[in-house]
PDB file of C-alpha atoms and ligand atoms in Angstrom:
ATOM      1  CA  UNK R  12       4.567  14.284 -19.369  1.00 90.00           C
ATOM      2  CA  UNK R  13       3.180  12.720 -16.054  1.00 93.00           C
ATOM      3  CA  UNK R  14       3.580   9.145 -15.438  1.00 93.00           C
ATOM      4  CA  UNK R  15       0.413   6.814 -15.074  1.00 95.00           C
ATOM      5  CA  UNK R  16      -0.467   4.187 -12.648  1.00 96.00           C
ATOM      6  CA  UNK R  17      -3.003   1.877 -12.440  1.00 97.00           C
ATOM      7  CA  UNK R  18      -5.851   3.248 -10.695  1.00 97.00           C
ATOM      8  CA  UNK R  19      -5.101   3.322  -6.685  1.00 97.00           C
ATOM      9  CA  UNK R  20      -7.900   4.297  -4.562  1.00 97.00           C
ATOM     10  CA  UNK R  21      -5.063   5.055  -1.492  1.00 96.00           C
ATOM     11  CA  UNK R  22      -3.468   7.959  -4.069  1.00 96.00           C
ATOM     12  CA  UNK R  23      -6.283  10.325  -3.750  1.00 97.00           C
ATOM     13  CA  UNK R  24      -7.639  12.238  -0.866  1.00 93.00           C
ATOM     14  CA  UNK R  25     -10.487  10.701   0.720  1.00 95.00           C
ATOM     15  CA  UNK R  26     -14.141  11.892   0.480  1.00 94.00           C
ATOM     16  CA  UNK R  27     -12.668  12.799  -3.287  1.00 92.00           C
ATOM     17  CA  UNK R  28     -14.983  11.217  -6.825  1.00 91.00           C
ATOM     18  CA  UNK R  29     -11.421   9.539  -7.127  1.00 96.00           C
ATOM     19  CA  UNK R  30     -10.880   7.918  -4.078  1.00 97.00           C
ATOM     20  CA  UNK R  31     -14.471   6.259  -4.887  1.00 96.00           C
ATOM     21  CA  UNK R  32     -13.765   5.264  -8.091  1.00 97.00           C
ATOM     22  CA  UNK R  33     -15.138   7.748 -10.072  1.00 96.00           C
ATOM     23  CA  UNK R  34     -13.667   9.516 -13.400  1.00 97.00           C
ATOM     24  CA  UNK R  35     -12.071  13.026 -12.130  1.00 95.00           C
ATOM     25  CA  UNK R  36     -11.529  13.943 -15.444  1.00 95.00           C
ATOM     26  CA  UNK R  37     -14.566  13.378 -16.323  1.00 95.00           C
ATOM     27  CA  UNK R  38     -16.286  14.263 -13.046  1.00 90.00           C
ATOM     28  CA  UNK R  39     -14.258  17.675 -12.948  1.00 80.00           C
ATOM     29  CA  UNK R  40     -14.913  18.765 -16.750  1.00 85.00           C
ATOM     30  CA  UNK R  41     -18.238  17.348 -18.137  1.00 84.00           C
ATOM     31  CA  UNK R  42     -17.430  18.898 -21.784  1.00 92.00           C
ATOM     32  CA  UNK R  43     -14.535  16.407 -21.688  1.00 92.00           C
ATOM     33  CA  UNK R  44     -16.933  13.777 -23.649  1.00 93.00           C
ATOM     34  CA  UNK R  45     -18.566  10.881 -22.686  1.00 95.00           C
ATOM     35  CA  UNK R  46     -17.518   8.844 -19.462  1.00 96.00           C
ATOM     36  CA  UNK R  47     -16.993   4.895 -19.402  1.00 95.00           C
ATOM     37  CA  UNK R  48     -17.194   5.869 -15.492  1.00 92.00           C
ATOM     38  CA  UNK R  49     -15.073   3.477 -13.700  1.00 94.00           C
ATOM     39  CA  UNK R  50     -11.564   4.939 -12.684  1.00 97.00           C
ATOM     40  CA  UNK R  51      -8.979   2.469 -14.442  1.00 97.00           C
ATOM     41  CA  UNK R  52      -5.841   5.448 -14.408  1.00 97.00           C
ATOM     42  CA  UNK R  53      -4.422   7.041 -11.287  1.00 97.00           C
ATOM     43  CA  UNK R  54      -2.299  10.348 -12.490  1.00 96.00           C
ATOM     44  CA  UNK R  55      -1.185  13.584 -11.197  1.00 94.00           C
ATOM     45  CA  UNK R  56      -2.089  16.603 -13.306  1.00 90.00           C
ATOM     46  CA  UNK R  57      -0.802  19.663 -14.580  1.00 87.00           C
ATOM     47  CA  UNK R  58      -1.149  21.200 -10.844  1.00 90.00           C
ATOM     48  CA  UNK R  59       0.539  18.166  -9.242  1.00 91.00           C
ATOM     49  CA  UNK R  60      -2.899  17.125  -8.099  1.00 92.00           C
ATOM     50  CA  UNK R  61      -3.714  13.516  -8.551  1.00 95.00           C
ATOM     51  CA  UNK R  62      -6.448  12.391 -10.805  1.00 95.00           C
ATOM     52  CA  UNK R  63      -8.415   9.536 -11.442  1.00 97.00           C
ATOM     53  CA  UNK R  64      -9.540   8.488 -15.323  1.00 97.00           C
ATOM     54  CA  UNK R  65     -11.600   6.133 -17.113  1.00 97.00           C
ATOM     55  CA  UNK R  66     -10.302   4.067 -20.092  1.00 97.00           C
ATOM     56  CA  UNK R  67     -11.712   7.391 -22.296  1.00 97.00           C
ATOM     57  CA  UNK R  68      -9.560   9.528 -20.162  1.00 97.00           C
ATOM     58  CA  UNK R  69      -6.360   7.654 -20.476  1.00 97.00           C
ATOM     59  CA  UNK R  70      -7.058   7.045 -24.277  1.00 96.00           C
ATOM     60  CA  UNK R  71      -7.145  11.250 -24.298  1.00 95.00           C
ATOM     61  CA  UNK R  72      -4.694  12.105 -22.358  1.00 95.00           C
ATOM     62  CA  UNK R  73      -2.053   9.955 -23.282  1.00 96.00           C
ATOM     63  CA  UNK R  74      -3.007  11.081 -26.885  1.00 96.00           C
ATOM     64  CA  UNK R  75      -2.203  14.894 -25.835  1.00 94.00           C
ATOM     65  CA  UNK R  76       0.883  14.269 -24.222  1.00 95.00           C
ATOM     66  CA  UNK R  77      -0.358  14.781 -20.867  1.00 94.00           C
ATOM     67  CA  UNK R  78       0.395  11.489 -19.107  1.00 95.00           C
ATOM     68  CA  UNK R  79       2.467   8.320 -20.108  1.00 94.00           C
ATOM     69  CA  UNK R  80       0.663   5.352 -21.401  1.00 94.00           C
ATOM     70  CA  UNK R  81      -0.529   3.152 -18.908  1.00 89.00           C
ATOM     71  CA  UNK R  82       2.398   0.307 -17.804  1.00 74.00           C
ATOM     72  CA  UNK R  83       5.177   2.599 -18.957  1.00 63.00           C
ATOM     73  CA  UNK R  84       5.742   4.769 -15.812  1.00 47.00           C
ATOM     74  CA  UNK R  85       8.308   4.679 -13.166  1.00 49.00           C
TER      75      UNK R  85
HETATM   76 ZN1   ZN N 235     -14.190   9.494 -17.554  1.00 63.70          ZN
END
């Protein structure tokens, strides 16, 4: 399980839908579900490759496991 931080523009690569606020998880995989578009969750995923989520993504991903909930990391 990845830790979570609150979302941090400065964490992703510029020019990226995350540095700009956008959902990656959403942005990345559209059959993901419905965006609530802003980026609330700064994460790195499964690749090591960090990620920006919306308050849907967090909700799913800390339900699968994939991250820790938000407030909880190192
Ligand atoms: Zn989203």
């Amino acid at each position: 399980m990845n830790d979570s931080y609150p979302y941090d523009p400065d964490l992703h690569e510029s020019g990226t839908p995350a540095a700009a606020g956008r959902c990656s998880y959403h942005d990345d995989r559209p059959d993901r579900g419905a965006c609530t578009g802003e980026a609330v969750v700064s994460f790195e995923d499964a690749d090591g490759r960090w990620q920006a989520g919306c308050t849907a993504a967090l909700e799913q991903l800390v339900e699968n496991g994939a991250i820790a909930p938000l407030g909880q990391g190192a």
